[in-house]
mmCIF file of N, CA and C in Angstrom:
data_model
loop_
_atom_site.group_PDB
_atom_site.id
_atom_site.type_symbol
_atom_site.label_atom_id
_atom_site.label_comp_id
_atom_site.label_asym_id
_atom_site.label_seq_id
_atom_site.Cartn_x
_atom_site.Cartn_y
_atom_site.Cartn_z
ATOM 1 N N UNK A 1 -21.333 9.968 -9.637
ATOM 2 C CA UNK A 1 -21.001 11.007 -8.764
ATOM 3 C C UNK A 1 -19.978 11.726 -9.023
ATOM 4 N N UNK A 2 -20.051 12.953 -8.547
ATOM 5 C CA UNK A 2 -18.843 14.087 -9.104
ATOM 6 C C UNK A 2 -17.651 13.868 -8.030
ATOM 7 N N UNK A 3 -16.577 14.236 -8.650
ATOM 8 C CA UNK A 3 -15.230 14.393 -8.099
ATOM 9 C C UNK A 3 -14.756 15.812 -8.095
ATOM 10 N N UNK A 4 -14.226 16.247 -7.076
ATOM 11 C CA UNK A 4 -13.733 17.581 -6.895
ATOM 12 C C UNK A 4 -12.154 17.338 -6.727
ATOM 13 N N UNK A 5 -11.280 17.827 -7.397
ATOM 14 C CA UNK A 5 -9.909 17.673 -7.513
ATOM 15 C C UNK A 5 -9.113 18.926 -7.452
ATOM 16 N N UNK A 6 -8.132 18.964 -6.616
ATOM 17 C CA UNK A 6 -7.190 19.967 -6.404
ATOM 18 C C UNK A 6 -5.839 19.856 -6.540
ATOM 19 N N UNK A 7 -5.331 20.201 -7.201
ATOM 20 C CA UNK A 7 -3.707 20.049 -7.651
ATOM 21 C C UNK A 7 -3.037 21.180 -7.192
ATOM 22 N N UNK A 8 -1.945 21.187 -6.668
ATOM 23 C CA UNK A 8 -0.889 22.305 -6.369
ATOM 24 C C UNK A 8 0.660 21.899 -6.963
ATOM 25 N N UNK A 9 1.246 22.960 -7.402
ATOM 26 C CA UNK A 9 2.714 22.623 -7.882
ATOM 27 C C UNK A 9 3.333 23.835 -7.982
ATOM 28 N N UNK A 10 4.562 23.614 -8.580
ATOM 29 C CA UNK A 10 5.498 25.080 -8.604
ATOM 30 C C UNK A 10 5.829 25.701 -7.358
ATOM 31 N N UNK A 11 5.410 26.960 -6.974
ATOM 32 C CA UNK A 11 6.138 27.191 -5.668
ATOM 33 C C UNK A 11 5.226 26.851 -4.526
ATOM 34 N N UNK A 12 4.072 26.111 -4.855
ATOM 35 C CA UNK A 12 3.229 25.395 -3.816
ATOM 36 C C UNK A 12 3.860 24.170 -3.475
ATOM 37 N N UNK A 13 3.820 23.515 -2.368
ATOM 38 C CA UNK A 13 4.107 22.198 -2.207
ATOM 39 C C UNK A 13 3.407 21.406 -3.133
ATOM 40 N N UNK A 14 3.972 20.215 -3.757
ATOM 41 C CA UNK A 14 3.262 19.454 -4.797
ATOM 42 C C UNK A 14 2.079 18.491 -3.775
ATOM 43 N N UNK A 15 0.798 18.606 -4.298
ATOM 44 C CA UNK A 15 -0.197 17.816 -3.702
ATOM 45 C C UNK A 15 -1.151 17.707 -4.758
ATOM 46 N N UNK A 16 -1.923 16.519 -4.533
ATOM 47 C CA UNK A 16 -3.094 16.221 -5.371
ATOM 48 C C UNK A 16 -4.130 15.579 -4.499
ATOM 49 N N UNK A 17 -5.336 16.356 -4.209
ATOM 50 C CA UNK A 17 -6.372 15.851 -3.295
ATOM 51 C C UNK A 17 -7.570 15.640 -4.244
ATOM 52 N N UNK A 18 -8.300 14.511 -3.940
ATOM 53 C CA UNK A 18 -9.472 14.292 -4.721
ATOM 54 C C UNK A 18 -10.629 14.281 -3.544
ATOM 55 N N UNK A 19 -11.713 14.876 -3.652
ATOM 56 C CA UNK A 19 -12.925 14.775 -2.808
ATOM 57 C C UNK A 19 -13.914 14.197 -3.575
ATOM 58 N N UNK A 20 -14.777 13.174 -3.093
ATOM 59 C CA UNK A 20 -15.903 12.541 -3.851
ATOM 60 C C UNK A 20 -17.189 12.885 -3.291
ATOM 61 N N UNK A 21 -18.219 12.968 -4.127
ATOM 62 C CA UNK A 21 -19.507 13.052 -3.624
ATOM 63 C C UNK A 21 -20.006 11.822 -3.530
ATOM 64 N N UNK A 22 -19.538 10.911 -3.830
ATOM 65 C CA UNK A 22 -20.084 9.416 -3.693
ATOM 66 C C UNK A 22 -20.556 9.072 -2.484
ATOM 67 N N UNK A 23 -19.622 9.348 -1.448
ATOM 68 C CA UNK A 23 -20.011 8.864 -0.041
ATOM 69 C C UNK A 23 -20.883 9.737 0.808
ATOM 70 N N UNK A 24 -20.768 11.096 0.782
ATOM 71 C CA UNK A 24 -21.514 12.042 1.588
ATOM 72 C C UNK A 24 -22.291 12.971 0.641
ATOM 73 N N UNK A 25 -22.182 13.045 -0.575
ATOM 74 C CA UNK A 25 -22.723 14.006 -1.372
ATOM 75 C C UNK A 25 -21.875 15.153 -1.745
ATOM 76 N N UNK A 26 -22.438 16.020 -2.694
ATOM 77 C CA UNK A 26 -21.713 16.981 -3.092
ATOM 78 C C UNK A 26 -21.272 18.058 -2.175
ATOM 79 N N UNK A 27 -22.200 18.487 -1.398
ATOM 80 C CA UNK A 27 -21.905 19.545 -0.246
ATOM 81 C C UNK A 27 -20.914 19.055 0.601
ATOM 82 N N UNK A 28 -20.765 17.716 0.975
ATOM 83 C CA UNK A 28 -19.733 17.185 1.937
ATOM 84 C C UNK A 28 -18.561 17.286 1.044
ATOM 85 N N UNK A 29 -18.365 16.863 -0.075
ATOM 86 C CA UNK A 29 -17.061 17.037 -0.791
ATOM 87 C C UNK A 29 -16.766 18.283 -0.864
ATOM 88 N N UNK A 30 -17.449 19.347 -1.123
ATOM 89 C CA UNK A 30 -16.964 20.780 -1.116
ATOM 90 C C UNK A 30 -16.484 20.949 0.178
ATOM 91 N N UNK A 31 -17.334 20.850 1.122
ATOM 92 C CA UNK A 31 -16.869 21.104 2.606
ATOM 93 C C UNK A 31 -15.501 20.451 3.155
ATOM 94 N N UNK A 32 -15.269 19.337 2.568
ATOM 95 C CA UNK A 32 -13.829 18.622 2.779
ATOM 96 C C UNK A 32 -12.928 19.334 1.908
ATOM 97 N N UNK A 33 -12.943 19.816 0.885
ATOM 98 C CA UNK A 33 -12.184 20.555 -0.104
ATOM 99 C C UNK A 33 -11.725 21.774 0.855
ATOM 100 N N UNK A 34 -12.880 22.335 1.362
ATOM 101 C CA UNK A 34 -12.595 23.880 1.909
ATOM 102 C C UNK A 34 -11.688 23.589 3.273
ATOM 103 N N UNK A 35 -12.088 22.315 3.798
ATOM 104 C CA UNK A 35 -11.388 21.970 5.132
ATOM 105 C C UNK A 35 -9.903 21.885 4.829
ATOM 106 N N UNK A 36 -9.594 20.977 3.963
ATOM 107 C CA UNK A 36 -8.217 20.934 3.537
ATOM 108 C C UNK A 36 -7.472 22.045 2.869
ATOM 109 N N UNK A 37 -8.236 22.820 2.120
ATOM 110 C CA UNK A 37 -7.495 24.079 1.868
ATOM 111 C C UNK A 37 -7.250 25.196 3.002
ATOM 112 N N UNK A 38 -8.075 25.122 4.055
ATOM 113 C CA UNK A 38 -8.036 26.158 5.065
ATOM 114 C C UNK A 38 -7.041 25.533 6.088
ATOM 115 N N UNK A 39 -6.888 24.292 6.245
ATOM 116 C CA UNK A 39 -6.083 23.600 7.302
ATOM 117 C C UNK A 39 -4.793 23.279 6.795
ATOM 118 N N UNK A 40 -4.695 22.830 5.645
ATOM 119 C CA UNK A 40 -3.208 22.506 5.061
ATOM 120 C C UNK A 40 -2.775 23.793 4.080
ATOM 121 N N UNK A 41 -3.396 23.598 3.131
ATOM 122 C CA UNK A 41 -2.839 24.671 1.952
ATOM 123 C C UNK A 41 -2.910 26.132 2.504
ATOM 124 N N UNK A 42 -3.695 26.745 3.062
ATOM 125 C CA UNK A 42 -3.469 28.224 3.515
ATOM 126 C C UNK A 42 -2.378 28.435 4.429
ATOM 127 N N UNK A 43 -2.282 27.373 5.633
ATOM 128 C CA UNK A 43 -1.085 27.753 6.573
ATOM 129 C C UNK A 43 0.100 27.674 5.726
ATOM 130 N N UNK A 44 0.423 26.595 4.734
ATOM 131 C CA UNK A 44 1.548 26.465 4.141
ATOM 132 C C UNK A 44 1.892 27.898 3.222
ATOM 133 N N UNK A 45 0.645 28.287 2.532
ATOM 134 C CA UNK A 45 0.806 29.331 1.759
ATOM 135 C C UNK A 45 1.239 30.781 2.749
ATOM 136 N N UNK A 46 0.854 30.838 3.845
ATOM 137 C CA UNK A 46 0.862 31.903 4.585
ATOM 138 C C UNK A 46 2.452 31.942 5.029
ATOM 139 N N UNK A 47 2.895 30.708 5.532
ATOM 140 C CA UNK A 47 4.237 30.584 5.931
ATOM 141 C C UNK A 47 5.229 30.891 4.643
ATOM 142 N N UNK A 48 4.677 30.309 3.545
ATOM 143 C CA UNK A 48 5.546 30.683 2.398
ATOM 144 C C UNK A 48 5.804 31.965 1.926
ATOM 145 N N UNK A 49 4.643 32.720 2.006
ATOM 146 C CA UNK A 49 4.663 34.279 1.870
ATOM 147 C C UNK A 49 5.402 35.021 2.826
ATOM 148 N N UNK A 50 5.376 34.535 3.954
ATOM 149 C CA UNK A 50 6.326 35.283 5.159
ATOM 150 C C UNK A 50 7.816 35.115 4.768
ATOM 151 N N UNK A 51 8.087 33.925 4.273
ATOM 152 C CA UNK A 51 9.447 33.519 4.041
ATOM 153 C C UNK A 51 9.951 34.268 2.834
ATOM 154 N N UNK A 52 8.972 34.540 1.822
ATOM 155 C CA UNK A 52 9.175 35.416 0.662
ATOM 156 C C UNK A 52 9.297 36.926 0.865
ATOM 157 N N UNK A 53 8.704 37.199 1.921
ATOM 158 C CA UNK A 53 8.584 38.753 2.218
ATOM 159 C C UNK A 53 9.997 38.913 2.893
ATOM 160 N N UNK A 54 10.431 37.904 3.753
ATOM 161 C CA UNK A 54 11.700 38.129 4.549
ATOM 162 C C UNK A 54 12.738 38.256 3.406
ATOM 163 N N UNK A 55 12.648 37.619 2.485
ATOM 164 C CA UNK A 55 13.711 37.459 1.427
ATOM 165 C C UNK A 55 13.587 38.586 0.447
ATOM 166 N N UNK A 56 12.679 39.617 0.929
ATOM 167 C CA UNK A 56 12.523 40.723 -0.135
ATOM 168 C C UNK A 56 11.614 40.359 -1.398
ATOM 169 N N UNK A 57 10.906 39.467 -1.473
ATOM 170 C CA UNK A 57 10.070 39.110 -2.720
ATOM 171 C C UNK A 57 8.442 39.613 -2.213
ATOM 172 N N UNK A 58 8.267 40.359 -2.894
ATOM 173 C CA UNK A 58 6.709 40.820 -2.762
ATOM 174 C C UNK A 58 5.889 40.974 -3.973
ATOM 175 N N UNK A 59 4.961 39.908 -4.174
ATOM 176 C CA UNK A 59 4.391 40.052 -5.211
ATOM 177 C C UNK A 59 3.194 41.228 -5.262
ATOM 178 N N UNK A 60 2.738 41.661 -6.303
ATOM 179 C CA UNK A 60 1.921 42.886 -6.552
ATOM 180 C C UNK A 60 0.577 42.250 -5.906
ATOM 181 N N UNK A 61 -0.064 43.213 -5.252
ATOM 182 C CA UNK A 61 -1.312 43.047 -4.872
ATOM 183 C C UNK A 61 -2.495 43.637 -5.659
ATOM 184 N N UNK A 62 -2.166 44.444 -6.549
ATOM 185 C CA UNK A 62 -2.862 45.475 -7.320
ATOM 186 C C UNK A 62 -4.127 44.735 -7.969
ATOM 187 N N UNK A 63 -4.295 43.459 -8.348
ATOM 188 C CA UNK A 63 -5.451 43.026 -8.937
ATOM 189 C C UNK A 63 -6.071 42.064 -7.779
ATOM 190 N N UNK A 64 -5.613 42.079 -6.763
ATOM 191 C CA UNK A 64 -6.092 41.120 -5.587
ATOM 192 C C UNK A 64 -7.747 41.388 -5.411
ATOM 193 N N UNK A 65 -8.269 42.511 -5.268
ATOM 194 C CA UNK A 65 -9.541 42.822 -5.117
ATOM 195 C C UNK A 65 -10.546 42.756 -6.532
ATOM 196 N N UNK A 66 -9.756 42.592 -7.570
ATOM 197 C CA UNK A 66 -10.582 42.570 -8.840
ATOM 198 C C UNK A 66 -11.611 41.350 -9.023
ATOM 199 N N UNK A 67 -12.771 41.457 -9.186
ATOM 200 C CA UNK A 67 -13.679 40.525 -9.617
ATOM 201 C C UNK A 67 -14.147 40.531 -10.916
ATOM 202 N N UNK A 68 -14.496 39.387 -11.559
ATOM 203 C CA UNK A 68 -14.966 39.248 -12.802
ATOM 204 C C UNK A 68 -16.418 38.926 -12.905
#
């Protein structure tokens, strides 16, 4: 079975999460990864962005909507 792995480092809090398809299947592993990203990583990222904006750091958004 497959493993979906997400690692964050650098300006993100260090984290390494693995979601396996072994117990509930591939869709469940993807769902668990999305849940972790939305409940843990996204709130942390929003908080960090607000802090950076308060400090005057504003990354460019010019390529944000660009799709390949």
